[in-house]
Amino acid sequence: MNRCNHDSETHHCVHNEHGRLHSKACITLVPIFNHLDDDKLEEIMRAIKTAHFDKGEIIYRAGQQSNSLYIVSKGKIRIYRLSESGKEQLLRILKPGDFTGELALFRQSVHESYAEAMADTDVCMINRDDLQKFLLKYPTIALQVLAEFSNRLDESEKQAARFATERVETRIALYLAECVEDQGGSLSISLPMSRKDMASYLGTTPETISRKLADLEAQGYIRQVSGRKIQIQDLDGLLIL
Amino acid sequence: MNRCNHDSETHHCVHNEHGRLHSKACITLVPIFNHLDDDKLEEIMRAIKTAHFDKGEIIYRAGQQSNSLYIVSKGKIRIYRLSESGKEQLLRILKPGDFTGELALFRQSVHESYAEAMADTDVCMINRDDLQKFLLKYPTIALQVLAEFSNRLDESEKQAARFATERVETRIALYLAECVEDQGGSLSISLPMSRKDMASYLGTTPETISRKLADLEAQGYIRQVSGRKIQIQDLDGLLIL
DNA sequence: CGAAATCTTGACCGATCTCAACTTACGTGG
DNA sequence: CCACGTAAGTTGAGATCGGTCAAGATTTCG
C-alpha cells in the first residue's frame, strides 16, 4: 500500500487536456477565484492539472516538499497531523471547492500535515510558481486567499482554545451545534464522519464520544436517530453546557 | 477599570507627526515590509499612526470592529481568547516587530481575541483601507503576509494537535524545548511569562505547572534555578516524554 | 521591612482514558 | 437475498491524570 513515495502523487493520473473539462467546473467552485472574469479564469485554467486519487490514497504527507495547491473537485479529503508522540489529530475534511496544500506554498518549506482521499476523489492542482505568478499579477486573488487564511486561522485558534479550556462534553456539544442544519422545521444533524474521526477531531476517544452522546440524549438535549443521524431537541441547552 | 468602551483605543494617544519619528524604526522591524525599498517604505510610513498604551490597557477586545493593523514598536502585548464558557486562553505574546489585528482586517468582521498591553507599549497602526491599498499596489507585501499567516496557522494547528493528543507533562516539555536558548555551552531558559500565563497558554492550571516542573526536575530533565530560570539537563529526554 | 501577589505543596475528587466484552451495521460472496 | 465475517459502535469496570480547594512558602515591590 506504500505506493506513494516522494513525488508519486504528481505522477499519479495527471491529465492536462482532459483536465480542461473539469477545471472550469472545479475552479468556479472556489471562493478564491470566483470573483475573476472569464479571461482570467481561462488563463488560470490553462495552468491547472487534474489528478485522481483512489479511496485511501495519500495525497501528500508531512515532511514532503510542497509543490502545488490542491483544489478538491470531487470526493472528500481528510487532513490530519501527527503529534510529536505520534498520535493522529484530524484537522478538517475537505469537500469540493475546498483547497489545501497552501501552508507549505507560501514559505519555502514542507507539509506539516497529511492528506488522504476518503473516497475516490478528483483534484485540480496549480503549481507553486504559477500560483505566485497569479497572485502577483492579480492581487485581488491574494486578498481572497488572505481572507480564507484569516478564517482558517480563526477556526484553528478557536479549536485550540476549546481544547485548552472546555470539557469533552462541551466540545462535543459545540461541535454538534456547528453541524446543525435546519431540516424542515426540526434541527437535525448528519455527522460527516465516524466516531473514530470525530474523536480524533475533538481530542478524545470513540468510547467517550459514545458515552457523552448517550448522556446528552438522556438529558434530553438530543435524540440519536441512527448512527450518524441526530436530532437536536434543545439547542440553547446544548450551548450553555 | 472599564475605561475602554467601543473605539476608545483609536482615540487614545494617537500621534501622527511625532509618530513619523518612531515609524521608521518600527516598520523596518517588520518582516512584512522590510523587503521594500526606501521610497515605498516612506509612502507606507505616511499612512502610519502611532499610539501608546499603558500597562494593563486593553488595545482591542473581542466583538469590536477591526479598523487597523497594530505593529508593536515597544513593549509587549498579550493576545488571548475567551472560550464559549468564558475561560481565558493565552494565544501568544507579541514583541516589537510582531503585529496583530490582521484576522479581522481581511474579512468584514470583528476581533475574536483580546489584546492587552503587558507593559507600557507603543504601537504603529495602519488602517484597513490604507493596508488594502498597499497590498493591491505592492503585491509582494501580500505574499509576505501570506507567509506570515502560513506560519501562524501552522503554529496554531500544531498547538491544537498537542492539546488534542498530548498529556500536560508533554505539552510543558515541548514548550520548554521551544524556549531553549544556548547560553554559553549549557542550555538554559528564561520563561517569558508567569505560571498563570503559562498555564493559560498550555491549557492547564498554575498548580499543575508547578507540580510537573518539579517532576521534570526530580526526573533529572531540568533544573529550576529560580522562578523563571530553568536549565535543561537532558533535552533529548524531554522530547520523548 | 511588610503587604500583596505569585508560587508551591498536599489532599481529595471527578473527568476521561484504557482495556475488554458485547452488540450492531455493513459489505461480500454464495 | 441471505449468511457470514469484519469493522464500527456501545457499554462496563477500573485506573490515572489533572483539576479544585486550601494552606503554606516565597518573591516582588513600594
XYZ file of C-alpha atoms (C1' of nucleotides) in Angstrom:
542
model
C 0.000 0.000 0.000
C 3.013 2.213 0.200
C 2.993 3.136 -3.439
C 3.210 6.812 -2.599
C 6.874 7.633 -2.370
C 8.202 11.119 -2.938
C 6.541 12.889 -5.813
C 4.432 9.921 -6.639
C 1.319 11.981 -6.367
C 2.367 14.341 -9.095
C 2.866 11.419 -11.416
C -0.376 9.896 -10.475
C -3.108 10.155 -13.064
C -2.332 13.675 -14.145
C -4.414 14.764 -17.085
C -3.829 18.113 -18.657
C -6.066 18.198 -21.716
C -8.908 16.189 -20.374
C -8.485 18.203 -17.201
C -9.638 21.300 -19.034
C -13.110 19.857 -18.912
C -13.156 19.515 -15.187
C -11.242 22.614 -14.275
C -13.885 25.136 -15.137
C -16.477 23.448 -13.010
C -13.900 22.981 -10.318
C -12.430 26.417 -10.260
C -15.669 28.312 -10.252
C -16.432 26.489 -7.025
C -13.527 28.128 -5.314
C -14.176 31.366 -3.454
C -10.648 32.470 -4.131
C -11.164 32.620 -7.855
C -14.823 33.105 -8.474
C -14.669 36.878 -8.479
C -12.480 36.853 -11.587
C -13.742 37.481 -15.090
C -13.723 34.807 -17.751
C -10.469 35.842 -19.390
C -8.540 35.487 -16.207
C -10.278 32.260 -15.279
C -9.339 30.942 -18.674
C -5.741 31.896 -18.087
C -5.696 30.190 -14.717
C -7.358 27.089 -16.037
C -4.545 26.676 -18.513
C -2.186 26.307 -15.576
C -4.304 23.697 -13.887
C -3.688 19.998 -13.958
C -6.038 17.436 -12.551
C -5.400 14.188 -10.782
C -7.399 11.357 -9.377
C -6.827 9.557 -6.109
C -8.449 6.323 -5.081
C -10.063 5.933 -1.714
C -7.395 5.567 0.923
C -4.564 7.017 -1.139
C -2.269 9.544 0.465
C -2.159 12.790 -1.479
C 0.727 14.234 0.456
C 2.406 13.540 3.739
C 4.224 15.529 6.386
C 7.836 16.152 5.565
C 7.273 16.116 1.845
C 8.151 19.119 -0.305
C 5.146 21.064 -1.295
C 4.673 21.737 -4.963
C 1.120 22.646 -5.559
C -2.173 23.847 -4.318
C -4.843 21.148 -4.407
C -8.441 22.050 -5.039
C -10.992 19.322 -4.475
C -13.337 18.937 -7.389
C -14.903 15.614 -6.394
C -14.743 13.465 -3.290
C -13.513 14.089 0.236
C -10.059 14.553 1.721
C -9.038 14.001 5.328
C -6.389 16.424 6.561
C -4.647 15.286 9.714
C -1.498 15.801 11.731
C 0.676 13.522 13.735
C 1.645 14.996 17.068
C 5.142 14.691 18.483
C 4.251 11.448 20.171
C 2.777 10.020 17.010
C -0.911 10.330 17.765
C -3.160 11.486 14.966
C -5.360 14.525 15.056
C -7.953 15.153 12.389
C -7.813 18.795 11.354
C -10.572 19.008 8.793
C -12.320 17.270 5.977
C -12.289 18.908 2.573
C -15.303 18.914 0.300
C -15.463 20.008 -3.317
C -14.399 23.639 -3.593
C -12.060 23.468 -0.605
C -8.334 23.624 -1.098
C -5.241 22.513 0.708
C -1.511 22.473 0.387
C -1.294 26.207 0.919
C 0.675 26.108 4.122
C 3.844 24.975 2.542
C 3.337 27.000 -0.603
C 3.974 30.381 0.886
C 7.108 29.502 2.689
C 9.961 27.528 1.251
C 9.006 24.513 3.187
C 7.381 21.173 3.605
C 3.982 19.841 4.514
C 3.176 19.592 8.198
C 0.083 17.522 7.703
C -1.203 14.506 5.839
C -3.900 14.489 3.173
C -5.739 11.268 2.464
C -8.539 10.617 -0.001
C -11.595 9.385 1.910
C -13.288 8.322 -1.275
C -12.412 8.365 -4.932
C -11.565 11.987 -5.426
C -10.513 14.365 -8.174
C -8.357 17.370 -7.517
C -7.223 20.356 -9.531
C -3.639 21.335 -8.968
C -1.845 24.629 -9.505
C 1.849 24.538 -9.039
C 3.715 26.903 -6.800
C 5.321 29.087 -9.473
C 2.119 29.562 -11.424
C 0.238 30.442 -8.276
C 2.804 33.007 -7.212
C 2.645 34.480 -10.689
C -1.120 34.839 -10.499
C -1.005 36.306 -7.021
C 1.382 39.000 -8.177
C -0.482 39.629 -11.410
C -3.951 39.677 -9.876
C -3.567 40.926 -6.320
C -7.255 40.548 -5.642
C -6.662 36.805 -5.565
C -4.130 37.328 -2.810
C -6.720 39.268 -0.857
C -9.140 36.375 -1.203
C -6.502 33.960 -0.029
C -5.783 36.227 2.924
C -9.453 36.216 3.809
C -9.552 32.439 3.590
C -6.443 32.158 5.749
C -7.967 34.522 8.259
C -10.986 32.304 8.556
C -8.939 29.221 8.900
C -6.678 30.797 11.478
C -9.706 31.888 13.411
C -11.104 28.361 13.266
C -7.873 26.855 14.386
C -7.418 29.242 17.288
C -10.985 28.729 18.337
C -10.480 24.998 18.279
C -7.263 25.314 20.264
C -8.985 27.492 22.846
C -11.713 24.880 23.196
C -9.213 22.115 23.748
C -7.444 24.263 26.280
C -10.468 25.272 28.289
C -13.539 23.120 27.647
C -14.515 19.677 28.860
C -15.092 16.940 26.344
C -18.851 17.105 26.715
C -18.820 20.802 25.912
C -16.586 20.328 22.902
C -18.942 17.685 21.582
C -21.952 19.908 22.175
C -20.306 22.832 20.394
C -19.376 20.601 17.518
C -22.922 19.309 17.206
C -24.157 22.875 17.184
C -21.854 23.622 14.276
C -23.225 20.686 12.321
C -26.857 21.653 12.690
C -28.898 22.047 9.549
C -32.485 23.127 9.519
C -34.437 20.177 8.089
C -37.968 21.379 7.584
C -38.658 22.826 10.963
C -36.680 20.449 13.155
C -32.989 20.832 13.734
C -31.129 17.779 12.607
C -27.597 16.685 12.034
C -25.976 14.131 9.879
C -22.476 13.665 11.106
C -19.922 13.719 8.321
C -17.573 11.258 9.970
C -17.156 8.127 12.039
C -16.911 8.091 15.826
C -13.228 7.443 15.454
C -12.671 10.519 13.291
C -14.909 12.579 15.498
C -12.857 11.524 18.492
C -9.674 12.433 16.697
C -11.108 15.779 15.663
C -12.318 16.589 19.165
C -9.322 15.277 21.028
C -10.967 12.356 22.773
C -11.751 8.669 22.222
C -14.602 6.920 20.394
C -15.759 5.418 23.696
C -16.105 8.826 25.266
C -17.988 10.119 22.252
C -20.477 7.266 22.586
C -20.931 7.842 26.279
C -21.323 11.585 26.063
C -23.788 11.361 23.211
C -25.768 8.914 25.318
C -25.590 11.376 28.234
C -26.733 14.269 26.052
C -29.620 12.123 24.906
C -30.513 11.101 28.461
C -30.524 14.757 29.438
C -32.898 15.494 26.610
C -30.679 17.751 24.523
C -30.521 15.448 21.529
C -32.050 12.314 20.115
C -29.905 9.740 18.357
C -31.892 8.616 15.363
C -29.280 6.301 13.920
C -25.511 6.096 13.958
C -24.865 9.386 12.229
C -28.283 10.999 12.378
C -29.054 13.157 15.364
C -31.939 15.446 16.153
C -31.450 18.487 18.293
C -34.092 18.856 20.970
C -32.668 21.816 22.838
C -30.038 23.830 21.034
C -29.840 26.584 23.637
C -29.380 23.993 26.321
C -26.517 22.427 24.417
C -24.740 25.729 24.102
C -24.638 26.541 27.778
C -23.305 23.185 28.924
C -11.073 49.766 35.183
C -13.571 49.615 32.387
C -12.433 52.784 30.677
C -12.186 51.071 27.337
C -15.535 51.346 25.681
C -16.009 50.924 21.960
C -13.431 52.709 19.877
C -11.676 54.121 22.856
C -8.385 52.740 21.698
C -8.397 54.631 18.454
C -8.777 57.894 20.309
C -6.114 57.041 22.741
C -2.875 58.942 22.397
C -2.688 58.927 18.624
C 0.199 60.963 17.303
C 0.628 61.414 13.631
C 3.507 63.867 13.169
C 5.556 62.787 16.101
C 4.778 59.257 15.052
C 6.867 59.761 11.953
C 9.916 59.567 14.163
C 9.045 56.177 15.523
C 7.586 54.620 12.445
C 10.785 54.115 10.513
C 12.408 52.252 13.363
C 9.214 50.351 13.877
C 8.421 49.404 10.342
C 11.856 48.227 9.407
C 11.466 45.683 12.176
C 8.566 44.061 10.420
C 9.314 41.158 8.124
C 6.298 42.025 6.040
C 7.733 45.332 4.968
C 11.459 45.120 5.253
C 11.987 43.898 1.717
C 10.670 47.163 0.319
C 12.848 49.974 -0.948
C 13.028 53.341 0.758
C 10.505 55.096 -1.463
C 7.792 52.602 -0.683
C 8.654 52.500 2.990
C 8.347 56.257 3.021
C 4.928 56.027 1.420
C 3.759 53.488 3.940
C 5.099 55.446 6.850
C 2.968 58.369 5.837
C -0.085 56.196 6.436
C 1.042 55.117 9.858
C -0.186 56.487 13.105
C 1.259 55.613 16.458
C -0.356 55.145 19.805
C 0.710 54.426 23.317
C -0.941 52.074 25.765
C -0.224 51.900 29.447
C 0.411 48.620 31.163
C -2.856 46.763 31.586
C -4.788 48.716 28.980
C -6.914 46.806 26.510
C -5.942 47.561 22.923
C -8.901 45.801 21.419
C -11.444 43.298 22.567
C -13.472 40.512 21.011
C -16.605 41.705 19.314
C -15.175 45.079 18.432
C -14.938 46.213 14.818
C -11.477 45.955 13.492
C -10.016 49.052 11.972
C -6.313 48.683 11.834
C -3.268 46.547 11.882
C -1.193 47.037 15.018
C 2.563 46.690 14.884
C 4.365 46.614 18.205
C 7.239 49.039 18.322
C 7.909 48.925 22.054
C 6.614 46.775 24.900
C 4.680 43.509 24.995
C 1.113 42.603 24.141
C -0.852 39.627 25.413
C -3.247 38.151 22.862
C -5.888 35.928 24.377
C -9.288 34.449 23.695
C -12.271 33.741 25.824
C -13.779 30.350 25.142
C -17.507 29.782 24.922
C -17.703 29.145 28.630
C -15.746 32.266 29.443
C -12.372 30.780 30.284
C -9.320 32.589 29.010
C -6.686 31.111 26.772
C -3.434 32.896 26.079
C -2.652 32.667 22.388
C 0.657 34.485 22.152
C 2.705 37.361 23.402
C 3.789 39.987 20.907
C 7.223 41.546 20.989
C 8.461 44.532 18.994
C 8.165 43.779 15.283
C 5.173 41.479 15.716
C 1.777 42.526 14.524
C -1.816 41.782 15.305
C -5.304 42.755 14.323
C -4.958 41.067 10.950
C -7.644 38.486 11.460
C -10.477 40.912 11.294
C -8.865 43.057 8.635
C -9.187 40.645 5.789
C -12.785 39.799 6.333
C -15.506 42.282 7.009
C -15.637 41.367 10.594
C -14.776 41.788 14.207
C -11.995 40.790 16.540
C -12.184 37.309 18.014
C -9.487 37.899 20.570
C -8.358 40.387 23.161
C -5.130 42.382 23.092
C -3.786 43.771 26.330
C -0.621 45.770 26.920
C 1.586 43.830 29.356
C 3.823 46.842 29.864
C 3.880 50.382 28.577
C 3.833 49.799 24.862
C 3.944 51.760 21.632
C 2.243 50.547 18.506
C 2.190 51.647 14.892
C -1.192 51.440 13.252
C -2.167 51.150 9.603
C -5.825 51.389 8.907
C -7.727 48.896 6.885
C -8.205 50.918 3.707
C -4.606 52.017 3.515
C -3.427 48.471 4.052
C -5.666 47.088 1.328
C -4.405 49.797 -0.966
C -0.799 48.838 -0.309
C -1.497 45.159 -0.713
C -3.010 45.750 -4.133
C -0.344 48.211 -5.172
C 2.597 46.171 -3.926
C 1.590 42.533 -4.151
C 4.884 41.386 -2.706
C 3.630 42.645 0.627
C 0.634 40.364 0.314
C 2.971 37.458 -0.309
C 4.849 38.303 2.873
C 1.620 38.475 4.793
C 0.615 35.121 3.344
C 3.891 33.647 4.515
C 3.354 35.065 7.981
C -0.182 33.707 8.071
C 1.065 30.326 6.967
C 3.469 30.248 9.860
C 0.873 31.313 12.307
C -1.631 28.798 11.019
C 0.967 26.109 11.308
C 1.710 27.149 14.875
C -1.917 27.200 15.787
C -2.641 23.800 14.280
C 0.404 22.352 15.940
C -0.748 23.736 19.265
C -4.251 22.382 18.718
C -2.868 18.955 17.852
C -0.844 18.988 21.058
C -3.869 19.852 23.133
C -5.804 17.124 21.415
C -3.260 14.381 21.820
C -0.564 15.112 24.418
C -0.626 14.961 28.181
C 0.069 18.095 30.157
C 3.569 16.997 31.072
C 4.427 16.510 27.415
C 2.996 19.864 26.442
C 5.097 21.519 29.107
C 8.195 19.666 27.979
C 7.627 20.653 24.354
C 7.082 24.231 25.371
C 10.295 24.265 27.381
C 12.127 22.864 24.384
C 10.832 25.734 22.286
C 12.108 28.262 24.790
C 15.632 26.910 24.937
C 18.453 29.290 24.204
C 22.072 28.249 24.089
C 23.757 30.153 26.918
C 27.473 29.561 26.551
C 27.505 25.817 26.326
C 24.641 24.973 28.646
C 21.039 25.034 27.534
C 19.026 27.448 29.575
C 15.608 29.008 29.530
C 14.170 32.162 30.876
C 10.440 31.864 30.747
C 8.738 34.910 29.284
C 5.642 34.649 31.432
C 4.155 33.837 34.810
C 2.927 30.400 35.826
C -0.587 31.663 35.412
C 0.010 32.738 31.814
C 1.932 29.599 31.080
C -0.978 27.568 32.399
C -3.380 29.538 30.242
C -1.142 29.092 27.214
C -0.752 25.361 27.753
C -4.317 24.634 28.757
C -3.749 23.710 32.375
C -3.515 25.309 35.829
C -0.655 27.040 37.639
C -0.669 24.277 40.251
C -0.148 21.614 37.638
C 2.654 23.613 36.042
C 4.425 23.760 39.400
C 3.973 20.074 40.014
C 5.066 18.963 36.581
C 8.125 21.192 36.630
C 9.010 19.678 39.982
C 8.517 16.208 38.484
C 10.691 17.026 35.495
C 13.355 18.241 37.883
C 13.073 15.124 40.040
C 13.483 13.004 36.930
C 16.636 14.913 36.059
C 15.472 16.505 32.829
C 15.700 20.076 34.073
C 16.962 22.135 36.962
C 14.906 25.020 38.297
C 17.376 27.795 39.001
C 14.832 30.388 40.066
C 11.216 31.102 39.312
C 11.646 31.774 35.624
C 15.155 30.433 35.026
C 15.483 26.816 34.100
C 18.442 24.778 32.931
C 17.956 21.877 30.597
C 19.850 18.782 31.673
C 18.532 16.356 29.093
C 16.866 17.863 26.070
C 16.506 14.571 24.208
C 14.900 13.041 27.243
C 12.403 15.882 27.420
C 11.411 15.404 23.819
C 10.498 11.761 24.077
C 8.300 12.124 27.144
C 10.535 45.821 56.048
C 5.930 44.273 55.227
C 1.731 43.625 52.352
C 0.278 41.569 48.278
C 0.936 38.790 44.668
C 2.962 34.641 42.973
C 4.308 30.152 43.509
C 4.393 25.543 45.706
C 2.595 21.589 48.051
C -0.937 18.466 49.865
C -5.352 16.009 49.962
C -9.166 14.856 47.564
C -12.297 14.200 43.765
C -14.019 13.892 39.263
C -13.454 13.509 34.281
C -11.735 10.822 30.913
C -8.837 7.132 29.237
C -7.841 2.125 28.837
C -8.954 -2.453 28.255
C -12.254 -5.766 27.348
C -16.666 -7.774 26.263
C -20.587 -7.365 23.728
C -23.789 -5.561 20.047
C -24.854 -3.600 15.758
C -24.116 -2.259 10.988
C -22.068 -3.229 6.662
C -20.033 -5.313 2.516
C -19.105 -9.525 0.016
C -19.765 -13.700 -1.993
C -22.539 -17.690 -2.328
C -31.423 -12.198 -0.882
C -29.281 -14.137 2.945
C -25.219 -15.610 5.778
C -21.160 -14.568 7.339
C -17.147 -12.066 8.674
C -15.296 -7.834 9.770
C -15.470 -3.199 11.060
C -17.791 0.144 13.829
C -20.107 1.409 17.842
C -21.572 0.757 22.714
C -21.204 -0.352 27.490
C -18.881 -1.575 31.825
C -15.178 -1.667 35.348
C -11.069 0.023 36.855
C -7.067 3.101 36.775
C -4.986 7.566 36.102
C -4.388 12.210 35.151
C -5.213 16.534 36.231
C -8.349 19.890 38.407
C -10.069 22.128 42.786
C -9.615 23.984 47.192
C -6.880 25.249 50.914
C -2.661 26.094 53.422
C 1.935 27.454 53.487
C 6.243 29.372 51.352
C 8.430 32.669 48.511
C 9.115 36.593 45.788
C 8.205 41.280 44.492
C 7.897 45.861 45.108
C 6.540 50.053 47.312
